[in-house]
Amino acid sequence: MIRSWSIWISSWGSGTAAVYCARPQHPEAVSPPAPAEERRFSDVDITTLAGRLPGGTVVTDPDILAGYRQDRALDPAAGTPAALVRPVTTEQVSTVVGWAHSNRVPLIPRGAGTGLSGGATAQDGALVVSTERMREITVDQVTRTAITQPGLLNAEVKRAAAEHGLWYPPDPSSFEICSIGGNAATNAGGLCCVKYGVTTDYILGMQVVLADGTAVRLGGPRLKDSAGLSLTKLFVGSEGTLGIITELTLRLLPAQPQQSTVVATFPTLTAATTAIDAVTARLRPSMLEFMDAVAINAVEDEMRMGLDRTAAAMLIARSDAPGEYRTLEAGLIAAACDGATEVFRTEDPEEGEAFCAARRFAIPAVERKGTLLLEDVGVPLPRLGDLVTGVADIAERHQVLISVIAHAGDGNTHPLIVHDPADPDETARAQQAFGAIMDLAVSLGGTITGEHGVGRLKKAWLPAQLGPEAMDLTHRIKQALDPHGILNPGALL
């Protein structure tokens, strides 16, 4: 039975993060061609760059550099950067990139370092350009926009908006520790995206530094603007391979209304995915999340919430419809869960938020069972059931434990492959399962990443999803904007 409890807010900021212990390999993976021009960092005098920037901006201390080699994917292929640069203005970023362009030095853009696909993995001899000190924000209540530098955390942007009675909706589970610049670089999503959309839906404009050091301003605080090509969208999700974002103009909404919460437990995975289809066919809840039996039990082990340990799956849905329509919509969501073992509804904000905290805590809870290979695959909603049951088949076939949690309302799932890195055979089976899941998602008309990015760990599977024509176009855009290949080499492409 599900019982009431005092709220327990838990996030990745207070727990651990899912990690990779090895780089999964696609059987047909090939390395992309090396940039046309390369130059060893040892041939370059770093003091010339340091002399153009304020003291302390360029760091070469090996102990500090060690903390910037990897993001939270812990890619074992990470190299050792030659220096860390922590600018605070667009002009300083331009100076760094222009210098690197002239000297053919690779740059690794980095936000908060919370990425899970190896997008901020350092290379030997590269410069890591961290935006962590770029933290200014201005909120305009009249236009409902915020102009922010990329180093602010998602949670800090939310708080700044809330001080003006406004709301920034995108809410990754790691919202307390991930940066808004990193969110833009990967087009991050989150729990409420089923109704409110993802990061790109809230970016009206940006300032970005191109590979030659030129700073370009794109878009602006205009809700409608169809002048020219949609260049802003080109840089969102580009993972630092086309430019370094130094400022974002964000669209804000009025504060979110009060929410009703519906929680349903199911005896089978099929019953749960059938309910998801029934909900999404008629309604647009403000949240619709899925947890399988492994995740339910892992969370219950840590939080002692009274969750049903016998359930095969659990859905957590919310409605923020206005006034009496909220109660009506919550009732319709509950009715759609007619295959459930139990359906629980609450209007209490704290109680509802506690269920959301449980969902956010699922990844750290499952990680306590072993090291994780964390997936981020998505499919069209009608194929969600095929994906979930297909992952269960993959787990059985490869004899590894896989937990599935999902932003069920938009078809974005996070299969969590648990393994022991000290067991080479189990690690190999986990890596095979990792690839099999991405192959499955692509075969179902889906994507290898819904919100975490391709990074370095998934790029071998990108051609199978995009196809040769789209891959060729992508390479042509990269070549046009970064002809020397200095921006985040090895990521995405």
GROMACS .gro file of C-alpha atoms in nm:
model
  493
    1MET     CA    1   0.000   0.000   0.000
    2ILE     CA    2   0.103   0.360  -0.055
    3ARG     CA    3   0.083   0.565   0.259
    4SER     CA    4   0.133   0.931   0.345
    5TRP     CA    5   0.471   1.053   0.466
    6SER     CA    6   0.655   1.372   0.534
    7ILE     CA    7   0.815   1.513   0.223
    8TRP     CA    8   1.163   1.395   0.137
    9ILE     CA    9   1.320   1.605  -0.131
   10SER     CA   10   1.615   1.423  -0.276
   11SER     CA   11   1.809   1.497  -0.590
   12TRP     CA   12   2.131   1.416  -0.766
   13GLY     CA   13   2.282   1.711  -0.587
   14SER     CA   14   2.265   1.523  -0.257
   15GLY     CA   15   2.318   1.174  -0.394
   16THR     CA   16   2.539   0.998  -0.641
   17ALA     CA   17   2.515   1.003  -1.016
   18ALA     CA   18   2.494   0.723  -1.265
   19VAL     CA   19   2.831   0.653  -1.419
   20TYR     CA   20   2.997   0.460  -1.695
   21CYS     CA   21   3.290   0.239  -1.608
   22ALA     CA   22   3.380   0.159  -1.967
   23ARG     CA   23   3.322   0.305  -2.312
   24PRO     CA   24   3.058   0.095  -2.492
   25GLN     CA   25   3.161   0.008  -2.844
   26HIS     CA   26   2.942  -0.032  -3.148
   27PRO     CA   27   3.062  -0.332  -3.350
   28GLU     CA   28   3.092  -0.119  -3.663
   29ALA     CA   29   3.225   0.193  -3.497
   30VAL     CA   30   3.486   0.387  -3.688
   31SER     CA   31   3.678   0.695  -3.584
   32PRO     CA   32   3.591   1.016  -3.766
   33PRO     CA   33   3.862   1.171  -3.982
   34ALA     CA   34   4.114   1.379  -3.791
   35PRO     CA   35   4.109   1.756  -3.838
   36ALA     CA   36   4.303   1.870  -4.140
   37GLU     CA   37   4.549   2.062  -3.925
   38GLU     CA   38   4.683   1.957  -3.586
   39ARG     CA   39   4.939   2.107  -3.359
   40ARG     CA   40   5.081   1.969  -3.034
   41PHE     CA   41   5.003   2.183  -2.733
   42SER     CA   42   5.366   2.156  -2.632
   43ASP     CA   43   5.447   2.367  -2.937
   44VAL     CA   44   5.232   2.652  -2.804
   45ASP     CA   45   5.321   2.908  -2.539
   46ILE     CA   46   5.028   2.913  -2.296
   47THR     CA   47   5.165   3.226  -2.131
   48THR     CA   48   5.060   3.430  -2.433
   49LEU     CA   49   4.698   3.337  -2.365
   50ALA     CA   50   4.728   3.387  -1.989
   51GLY     CA   51   4.871   3.732  -2.052
   52ARG     CA   52   4.556   3.838  -2.238
   53LEU     CA   53   4.322   3.738  -1.954
   54PRO     CA   54   4.277   3.840  -1.588
   55GLY     CA   55   4.499   3.665  -1.339
   56GLY     CA   56   4.375   3.322  -1.232
   57THR     CA   57   4.165   3.268  -1.546
   58VAL     CA   58   4.409   3.014  -1.688
   59VAL     CA   59   4.490   2.725  -1.456
   60THR     CA   60   4.762   2.463  -1.508
   61ASP     CA   61   4.778   2.308  -1.159
   62PRO     CA   62   4.766   1.929  -1.220
   63ASP     CA   63   4.556   1.867  -0.908
   64ILE     CA   64   4.288   2.110  -1.031
   65LEU     CA   65   4.305   1.980  -1.388
   66ALA     CA   66   4.236   1.628  -1.262
   67GLY     CA   67   3.887   1.737  -1.160
   68TYR     CA   68   3.810   1.858  -1.512
   69ARG     CA   69   3.911   1.549  -1.710
   70GLN     CA   70   3.563   1.393  -1.710
   71ASP     CA   71   3.198   1.472  -1.665
   72ARG     CA   72   2.971   1.243  -1.465
   73ALA     CA   73   2.988   0.981  -1.740
   74LEU     CA   74   3.342   0.910  -1.614
   75ASP     CA   75   3.455   0.819  -1.963
   76PRO     CA   76   3.767   0.601  -1.919
   77ALA     CA   77   3.908   0.738  -2.245
   78ALA     CA   78   3.946   1.085  -2.090
   79GLY     CA   79   4.278   1.257  -2.145
   80THR     CA   80   4.461   1.519  -1.942
   81PRO     CA   81   4.402   1.879  -2.049
   82ALA     CA   82   4.697   2.112  -2.075
   83ALA     CA   83   4.506   2.393  -1.906
   84LEU     CA   84   4.172   2.498  -1.766
   85VAL     CA   85   4.026   2.836  -1.860
   86ARG     CA   86   3.746   2.991  -1.653
   87PRO     CA   87   3.627   3.311  -1.824
   88VAL     CA   88   3.358   3.540  -1.688
   89THR     CA   89   3.260   3.741  -1.997
   90THR     CA   90   3.185   3.682  -2.363
   91GLU     CA   91   3.487   3.893  -2.452
   92GLN     CA   92   3.714   3.662  -2.254
   93VAL     CA   93   3.565   3.357  -2.423
   94SER     CA   94   3.630   3.524  -2.760
   95THR     CA   95   3.991   3.583  -2.660
   96VAL     CA   96   4.036   3.218  -2.563
   97VAL     CA   97   3.870   3.077  -2.875
   98GLY     CA   98   4.047   3.317  -3.107
   99TRP     CA   99   4.382   3.223  -2.957
  100ALA     CA  100   4.300   2.852  -2.986
  101HIS     CA  101   4.192   2.898  -3.346
  102SER     CA  102   4.518   3.069  -3.437
  103ASN     CA  103   4.723   2.801  -3.265
  104ARG     CA  104   4.503   2.502  -3.368
  105VAL     CA  105   4.449   2.402  -3.004
  106PRO     CA  106   4.141   2.189  -2.929
  107LEU     CA  107   3.880   2.325  -2.688
  108ILE     CA  108   3.650   2.123  -2.462
  109PRO     CA  109   3.352   2.337  -2.353
  110ARG     CA  110   3.224   2.246  -2.007
  111GLY     CA  111   2.931   2.355  -1.794
  112ALA     CA  112   2.871   2.201  -1.451
  113GLY     CA  113   3.019   1.868  -1.558
  114THR     CA  114   2.700   1.672  -1.489
  115GLY     CA  115   2.665   1.527  -1.839
  116LEU     CA  116   2.605   1.155  -1.875
  117SER     CA  117   2.725   1.091  -2.230
  118GLY     CA  118   3.087   1.206  -2.214
  119GLY     CA  119   3.024   1.537  -2.386
  120ALA     CA  120   3.280   1.714  -2.167
  121THR     CA  121   3.549   1.447  -2.175
  122ALA     CA  122   3.890   1.613  -2.189
  123GLN     CA  123   4.161   1.530  -2.442
  124ASP     CA  124   4.534   1.529  -2.393
  125GLY     CA  125   4.674   1.874  -2.462
  126ALA     CA  126   4.337   2.045  -2.496
  127LEU     CA  127   4.201   2.352  -2.321
  128VAL     CA  128   3.896   2.290  -2.105
  129VAL     CA  129   3.681   2.604  -2.122
  130SER     CA  130   3.455   2.606  -1.816
  131THR     CA  131   3.163   2.850  -1.801
  132GLU     CA  132   3.109   2.791  -1.428
  133ARG     CA  133   3.203   3.150  -1.338
  134MET     CA  134   2.965   3.308  -1.590
  135ARG     CA  135   2.675   3.360  -1.350
  136GLU     CA  136   2.490   3.685  -1.421
  137ILE     CA  137   2.114   3.689  -1.477
  138THR     CA  138   1.853   3.959  -1.539
  139VAL     CA  139   1.478   3.891  -1.533
  140ASP     CA  140   1.232   4.117  -1.716
  141GLN     CA  141   0.886   4.074  -1.569
  142VAL     CA  142   0.716   4.271  -1.847
  143THR     CA  143   0.850   4.064  -2.137
  144ARG     CA  144   0.864   3.749  -1.926
  145THR     CA  145   1.221   3.681  -2.026
  146ALA     CA  146   1.551   3.617  -1.853
  147ILE     CA  147   1.894   3.698  -1.991
  148THR     CA  148   2.141   3.466  -1.825
  149GLN     CA  149   2.499   3.357  -1.857
  150PRO     CA  150   2.553   2.983  -1.897
  151GLY     CA  151   2.712   2.907  -1.560
  152LEU     CA  152   2.396   2.943  -1.352
  153LEU     CA  153   2.240   2.618  -1.239
  154ASN     CA  154   1.894   2.528  -1.365
  155ALA     CA  155   1.763   2.560  -1.009
  156GLU     CA  156   1.911   2.909  -0.978
  157VAL     CA  157   1.738   3.021  -1.296
  158LYS     CA  158   1.411   2.885  -1.156
  159ARG     CA  159   1.462   3.072  -0.830
  160ALA     CA  160   1.546   3.399  -1.007
  161ALA     CA  161   1.229   3.367  -1.216
  162ALA     CA  162   1.019   3.280  -0.910
  163GLU     CA  163   1.127   3.602  -0.738
  164HIS     CA  164   0.930   3.783  -1.010
  165GLY     CA  165   0.631   3.548  -0.998
  166LEU     CA  166   0.752   3.364  -1.310
  167TRP     CA  167   0.855   3.010  -1.394
  168TYR     CA  168   1.122   2.843  -1.607
  169PRO     CA  169   0.968   2.500  -1.683
  170PRO     CA  170   1.243   2.260  -1.810
  171ASP     CA  171   1.336   2.049  -1.510
  172PRO     CA  172   1.595   1.774  -1.554
  173SER     CA  173   1.614   1.537  -1.256
  174SER     CA  174   1.956   1.689  -1.191
  175PHE     CA  175   1.815   2.044  -1.193
  176GLU     CA  176   1.989   2.133  -0.867
  177ILE     CA  177   2.337   2.062  -1.006
  178CYS     CA  178   2.321   2.101  -1.387
  179SER     CA  179   2.396   2.433  -1.557
  180ILE     CA  180   2.164   2.621  -1.790
  181GLY     CA  181   2.440   2.634  -2.051
  182GLY     CA  182   2.478   2.259  -2.039
  183ASN     CA  183   2.100   2.225  -2.068
  184ALA     CA  184   2.114   2.429  -2.388
  185ALA     CA  185   2.411   2.234  -2.523
  186THR     CA  186   2.224   1.902  -2.488
  187ASN     CA  187   1.866   2.031  -2.525
  188ALA     CA  188   1.780   1.891  -2.182
  189GLY     CA  189   1.426   1.792  -2.090
  190GLY     CA  190   1.280   1.674  -1.762
  191LEU     CA  191   0.967   1.568  -1.580
  192CYS     CA  192   0.725   1.839  -1.690
  193CYS     CA  193   0.826   1.835  -2.058
  194VAL     CA  194   0.528   1.621  -2.157
  195LYS     CA  195   0.318   1.937  -2.134
  196TYR     CA  196   0.563   2.224  -2.137
  197GLY     CA  197   0.837   2.117  -2.377
  198VAL     CA  198   1.216   2.101  -2.356
  199THR     CA  199   1.497   2.355  -2.335
  200THR     CA  200   1.486   2.461  -2.701
  201ASP     CA  201   1.122   2.567  -2.657
  202TYR     CA  202   1.233   2.834  -2.409
  203ILE     CA  203   1.541   2.974  -2.584
  204LEU     CA  204   1.452   3.292  -2.769
  205GLY     CA  205   1.806   3.404  -2.833
  206MET     CA  206   2.169   3.360  -2.744
  207GLN     CA  207   2.519   3.492  -2.781
  208VAL     CA  208   2.763   3.233  -2.907
  209VAL     CA  209   3.135   3.244  -2.978
  210LEU     CA  210   3.225   3.074  -3.304
  211ALA     CA  211   3.536   2.868  -3.374
  212ASP     CA  212   3.739   3.170  -3.490
  213GLY     CA  213   3.653   3.372  -3.180
  214THR     CA  214   3.376   3.580  -3.336
  215ALA     CA  215   3.089   3.652  -3.097
  216VAL     CA  216   2.749   3.638  -3.268
  217ARG     CA  217   2.415   3.745  -3.121
  218LEU     CA  218   2.118   3.540  -3.241
  219GLY     CA  219   1.748   3.598  -3.175
  220GLY     CA  220   1.635   3.805  -2.880
  221PRO     CA  221   1.343   3.877  -2.643
  222ARG     CA  222   1.080   3.845  -2.915
  223LEU     CA  223   0.809   3.584  -2.895
  224LYS     CA  224   0.765   3.588  -3.274
  225ASP     CA  225   1.060   3.626  -3.510
  226SER     CA  226   1.090   3.460  -3.851
  227ALA     CA  227   1.369   3.676  -3.993
  228GLY     CA  228   1.641   3.469  -4.152
  229LEU     CA  229   1.744   3.110  -4.086
  230SER     CA  230   1.668   2.959  -3.746
  231LEU     CA  231   2.030   2.976  -3.637
  232THR     CA  232   1.949   2.974  -3.267
  233LYS     CA  233   1.801   2.627  -3.301
  234LEU     CA  234   2.115   2.510  -3.479
  235PHE     CA  235   2.328   2.568  -3.170
  236VAL     CA  236   2.083   2.422  -2.916
  237GLY     CA  237   2.179   2.058  -2.873
  238SER     CA  238   2.505   2.093  -3.067
  239GLU     CA  239   2.707   1.993  -2.759
  240GLY     CA  240   2.973   2.261  -2.799
  241THR     CA  241   3.080   2.138  -3.144
  242LEU     CA  242   2.970   2.452  -3.332
  243GLY     CA  243   3.032   2.728  -3.080
  244ILE     CA  244   3.042   2.817  -2.710
  245ILE     CA  245   2.722   2.969  -2.574
  246THR     CA  246   2.796   3.266  -2.349
  247GLU     CA  247   2.446   3.409  -2.297
  248LEU     CA  248   2.089   3.286  -2.327
  249THR     CA  249   1.762   3.473  -2.358
  250LEU     CA  250   1.497   3.252  -2.201
  251ARG     CA  251   1.119   3.263  -2.228
  252LEU     CA  252   0.944   3.245  -1.891
  253LEU     CA  253   0.587   3.156  -1.796
  254PRO     CA  254   0.358   3.267  -1.514
  255ALA     CA  255   0.405   3.062  -1.199
  256GLN     CA  256   0.279   2.707  -1.236
  257PRO     CA  257  -0.066   2.650  -1.085
  258GLN     CA  258  -0.128   2.410  -0.798
  259GLN     CA  259  -0.110   2.045  -0.902
  260SER     CA  260  -0.304   1.729  -0.829
  261THR     CA  261  -0.108   1.405  -0.819
  262VAL     CA  262  -0.215   1.057  -0.928
  263VAL     CA  263  -0.007   0.749  -0.849
  264ALA     CA  264  -0.095   0.406  -0.987
  265THR     CA  265   0.075   0.069  -0.945
  266PHE     CA  266   0.039  -0.212  -1.199
  267PRO     CA  267   0.075  -0.590  -1.194
  268THR     CA  268   0.245  -0.603  -1.538
  269LEU     CA  269   0.451  -0.379  -1.764
  270THR     CA  270   0.189  -0.415  -2.036
  271ALA     CA  271  -0.086  -0.289  -1.806
  272ALA     CA  272   0.125   0.018  -1.726
  273THR     CA  273   0.212   0.102  -2.087
  274THR     CA  274  -0.152   0.050  -2.188
  275ALA     CA  275  -0.249   0.309  -1.927
  276ILE     CA  276   0.014   0.548  -2.065
  277ASP     CA  277  -0.143   0.515  -2.410
  278ALA     CA  278  -0.488   0.579  -2.264
  279VAL     CA  279  -0.374   0.892  -2.080
  280THR     CA  280  -0.175   1.047  -2.364
  281ALA     CA  281  -0.444   0.976  -2.624
  282ARG     CA  282  -0.688   1.209  -2.445
  283LEU     CA  283  -0.497   1.428  -2.204
  284ARG     CA  284  -0.183   1.637  -2.163
  285PRO     CA  285  -0.086   1.597  -1.795
  286SER     CA  286   0.181   1.823  -1.650
  287MET     CA  287   0.382   1.512  -1.562
  288LEU     CA  288   0.362   1.142  -1.650
  289GLU     CA  289   0.650   0.934  -1.514
  290PHE     CA  290   0.719   0.560  -1.513
  291MET     CA  291   0.921   0.340  -1.274
  292ASP     CA  292   0.966  -0.036  -1.305
  293ALA     CA  293   0.990  -0.291  -1.024
  294VAL     CA  294   1.366  -0.254  -0.983
  295ALA     CA  295   1.339   0.124  -0.946
  296ILE     CA  296   1.039   0.100  -0.710
  297ASN     CA  297   1.224  -0.135  -0.479
  298ALA     CA  298   1.551   0.059  -0.497
  299VAL     CA  299   1.371   0.379  -0.397
  300GLU     CA  300   1.177   0.201  -0.125
  301ASP     CA  301   1.502   0.058   0.015
  302GLU     CA  302   1.628   0.414   0.071
  303MET     CA  303   1.318   0.624   0.135
  304ARG     CA  304   1.079   0.384   0.314
  305MET     CA  305   0.773   0.546   0.161
  306GLY     CA  306   0.545   0.245   0.169
  307LEU     CA  307   0.563   0.182  -0.205
  308ASP     CA  308   0.420  -0.148  -0.331
  309ARG     CA  309   0.722  -0.377  -0.367
  310THR     CA  310   0.517  -0.635  -0.556
  311ALA     CA  311   0.422  -0.396  -0.838
  312ALA     CA  312   0.570  -0.449  -1.184
  313ALA     CA  313   0.546  -0.076  -1.257
  314MET     CA  314   0.429   0.256  -1.116
  315LEU     CA  315   0.304   0.570  -1.287
  316ILE     CA  316   0.324   0.914  -1.129
  317ALA     CA  317   0.108   1.171  -1.305
  318ARG     CA  318   0.017   1.530  -1.224
  319SER     CA  319  -0.238   1.780  -1.348
  320ASP     CA  320  -0.205   2.158  -1.321
  321ALA     CA  321  -0.523   2.240  -1.512
  322PRO     CA  322  -0.693   2.557  -1.385
  323GLY     CA  323  -0.949   2.546  -1.104
  324GLU     CA  324  -1.204   2.268  -1.104
  325TYR     CA  325  -1.063   2.129  -1.429
  326ARG     CA  326  -0.759   2.009  -1.235
  327THR     CA  327  -0.974   1.773  -1.029
  328LEU     CA  328  -1.154   1.662  -1.343
  329GLU     CA  329  -0.831   1.591  -1.530
  330ALA     CA  330  -0.684   1.403  -1.234
  331GLY     CA  331  -0.999   1.193  -1.227
  332LEU     CA  332  -0.966   1.115  -1.597
  333ILE     CA  333  -0.603   1.015  -1.548
  334ALA     CA  334  -0.705   0.783  -1.265
  335ALA     CA  335  -0.983   0.634  -1.477
  336ALA     CA  336  -0.738   0.565  -1.760
  337CYS     CA  337  -0.539   0.345  -1.521
  338ASP     CA  338  -0.812   0.083  -1.516
  339GLY     CA  339  -0.559  -0.201  -1.521
  340ALA     CA  340  -0.392  -0.080  -1.205
  341THR     CA  341  -0.370  -0.272  -0.878
  342GLU     CA  342  -0.409   0.053  -0.687
  343VAL     CA  343  -0.470   0.418  -0.776
  344PHE     CA  344  -0.391   0.693  -0.528
  345ARG     CA  345  -0.483   1.063  -0.562
  346THR     CA  346  -0.377   1.360  -0.357
  347GLU     CA  347  -0.432   1.735  -0.368
  348ASP     CA  348  -0.171   1.796  -0.098
  349PRO     CA  349   0.127   1.981  -0.254
  350GLU     CA  350   0.388   1.834  -0.020
  351GLU     CA  351   0.260   1.481  -0.058
  352GLY     CA  352   0.256   1.518  -0.436
  353GLU     CA  353   0.606   1.662  -0.438
  354ALA     CA  354   0.728   1.367  -0.233
  355PHE     CA  355   0.629   1.132  -0.515
  356CYS     CA  356   0.822   1.354  -0.759
  357ALA     CA  357   1.122   1.337  -0.525
  358ALA     CA  358   1.095   0.959  -0.533
  359ARG     CA  359   1.108   0.960  -0.909
  360ARG     CA  360   1.404   1.200  -0.915
  361PHE     CA  361   1.585   0.975  -0.669
  362ALA     CA  362   1.541   0.661  -0.880
  363ILE     CA  363   1.876   0.677  -1.061
  364PRO     CA  364   2.092   0.726  -0.748
  365ALA     CA  365   1.885   0.457  -0.572
  366VAL     CA  366   1.941   0.202  -0.850
  367GLU     CA  367   2.308   0.295  -0.869
  368ARG     CA  368   2.354   0.165  -0.516
  369LYS     CA  369   2.307  -0.182  -0.661
  370GLY     CA  370   2.619  -0.146  -0.877
  371THR     CA  371   2.786   0.063  -1.144
  372LEU     CA  372   2.552   0.189  -1.414
  373LEU     CA  373   2.552   0.220  -1.788
  374LEU     CA  374   2.279   0.479  -1.828
  375GLU     CA  375   2.070   0.493  -2.143
  376ASP     CA  376   1.859   0.781  -2.275
  377VAL     CA  377   1.659   0.635  -2.559
  378GLY     CA  378   1.319   0.752  -2.679
  379VAL     CA  379   1.051   0.624  -2.914
  380PRO     CA  380   0.720   0.747  -3.056
  381LEU     CA  381   0.455   0.700  -2.789
  382PRO     CA  382   0.274   0.411  -2.963
  383ARG     CA  383   0.601   0.212  -2.948
  384LEU     CA  384   0.676   0.274  -2.580
  385GLY     CA  385   0.533  -0.062  -2.478
  386ASP     CA  386   0.751  -0.237  -2.737
  387LEU     CA  387   1.058  -0.057  -2.603
  388VAL     CA  388   0.988  -0.138  -2.237
  389THR     CA  389   0.918  -0.506  -2.301
  390GLY     CA  390   1.207  -0.520  -2.546
  391VAL     CA  391   1.447  -0.391  -2.280
  392ALA     CA  392   1.321  -0.663  -2.045
  393ASP     CA  393   1.400  -0.921  -2.314
  394ILE     CA  394   1.749  -0.772  -2.359
  395ALA     CA  395   1.811  -0.793  -1.985
  396GLU     CA  396   1.715  -1.161  -1.986
  397ARG     CA  397   1.913  -1.239  -2.299
  398HIS     CA  398   2.231  -1.077  -2.170
  399GLN     CA  399   2.176  -1.181  -1.809
  400VAL     CA  400   2.216  -0.834  -1.661
  401LEU     CA  401   1.995  -0.631  -1.430
  402ILE     CA  402   1.827  -0.342  -1.613
  403SER     CA  403   1.589  -0.097  -1.450
  404VAL     CA  404   1.369   0.125  -1.667
  405ILE     CA  405   1.248   0.467  -1.560
  406ALA     CA  406   1.089   0.703  -1.807
  407HIS     CA  407   0.938   1.038  -1.889
  408ALA     CA  408   0.652   0.824  -2.012
  409GLY     CA  409   0.439   1.106  -2.146
  410ASP     CA  410   0.691   1.189  -2.421
  411GLY     CA  411   0.839   0.843  -2.479
  412ASN     CA  412   1.184   0.922  -2.332
  413THR     CA  413   1.320   0.632  -2.127
  414HIS     CA  414   1.626   0.581  -1.909
  415PRO     CA  415   1.721   0.212  -1.898
  416LEU     CA  416   1.978   0.167  -1.621
  417ILE     CA  417   2.213  -0.126  -1.679
  418VAL     CA  418   2.362  -0.246  -1.350
  419HIS     CA  419   2.693  -0.433  -1.350
  420ASP     CA  420   3.006  -0.502  -1.150
  421PRO     CA  421   3.314  -0.347  -1.313
  422ALA     CA  422   3.530  -0.604  -1.133
  423ASP     CA  423   3.358  -0.878  -1.332
  424PRO     CA  424   3.487  -0.859  -1.692
  425ASP     CA  425   3.226  -1.101  -1.826
  426GLU     CA  426   2.936  -0.912  -1.671
  427THR     CA  427   3.081  -0.581  -1.790
  428ALA     CA  428   3.103  -0.714  -2.146
  429ARG     CA  429   2.742  -0.832  -2.128
  430ALA     CA  430   2.635  -0.493  -1.994
  431GLN     CA  431   2.806  -0.318  -2.285
  432GLN     CA  432   2.638  -0.553  -2.531
  433ALA     CA  433   2.303  -0.476  -2.369
  434PHE     CA  434   2.379  -0.104  -2.398
  435GLY     CA  435   2.423  -0.133  -2.774
  436ALA     CA  436   2.124  -0.365  -2.810
  437ILE     CA  437   1.898  -0.111  -2.643
  438MET     CA  438   2.007   0.166  -2.876
  439ASP     CA  439   1.963  -0.062  -3.176
  440LEU     CA  440   1.613  -0.148  -3.048
  441ALA     CA  441   1.518   0.218  -3.008
  442VAL     CA  442   1.633   0.303  -3.361
  443SER     CA  443   1.447   0.001  -3.503
  444LEU     CA  444   1.128   0.131  -3.339
  445GLY     CA  445   1.165   0.468  -3.511
  446GLY     CA  446   1.316   0.622  -3.201
  447THR     CA  447   1.630   0.806  -3.091
  448ILE     CA  448   1.953   0.716  -2.915
  449THR     CA  449   1.917   1.023  -2.695
  450GLY     CA  450   1.617   1.222  -2.583
  451GLU     CA  451   1.791   1.474  -2.358
  452HIS     CA  452   2.142   1.372  -2.247
  453GLY     CA  453   2.316   1.423  -2.579
  454VAL     CA  454   2.527   1.196  -2.798
  455GLY     CA  455   2.858   1.297  -2.643
  456ARG     CA  456   3.138   1.052  -2.708
  457LEU     CA  457   2.976   0.737  -2.578
  458LYS     CA  458   2.689   0.716  -2.828
  459LYS     CA  459   2.825   0.867  -3.147
  460ALA     CA  460   2.889   0.527  -3.310
  461TRP     CA  461   2.513   0.470  -3.318
  462LEU     CA  462   2.424   0.811  -3.461
  463PRO     CA  463   2.460   0.717  -3.831
  464ALA     CA  464   2.209   0.434  -3.791
  465GLN     CA  465   1.952   0.682  -3.664
  466LEU     CA  466   2.017   0.978  -3.894
  467GLY     CA  467   2.110   0.801  -4.216
  468PRO     CA  468   2.394   0.887  -4.457
  469GLU     CA  469   2.234   1.198  -4.607
  470ALA     CA  470   2.171   1.364  -4.271
  471MET     CA  471   2.514   1.261  -4.145
  472ASP     CA  472   2.675   1.416  -4.453
  473LEU     CA  473   2.482   1.737  -4.400
  474THR     CA  474   2.586   1.742  -4.034
  475HIS     CA  475   2.952   1.701  -4.125
  476ARG     CA  476   2.921   1.981  -4.382
  477ILE     CA  477   2.778   2.219  -4.122
  478LYS     CA  478   3.056   2.127  -3.880
  479GLN     CA  479   3.319   2.183  -4.148
  480ALA     CA  480   3.171   2.520  -4.240
  481LEU     CA  481   3.161   2.652  -3.885
  482ASP     CA  482   3.470   2.479  -3.745
  483PRO     CA  483   3.704   2.402  -4.036
  484HIS     CA  484   4.000   2.318  -3.812
  485GLY     CA  485   3.795   2.089  -3.588
  486ILE     CA  486   3.898   2.254  -3.261
  487LEU     CA  487   3.555   2.269  -3.093
  488ASN     CA  488   3.493   1.961  -2.876
  489PRO     CA  489   3.665   1.718  -3.112
  490GLY     CA  490   3.547   1.362  -3.067
  491ALA     CA  491   3.203   1.459  -2.942
  492LEU     CA  492   2.883   1.400  -3.139
  493LEU     CA  493   3.057   1.335  -3.472
   0.00000   0.00000   0.00000
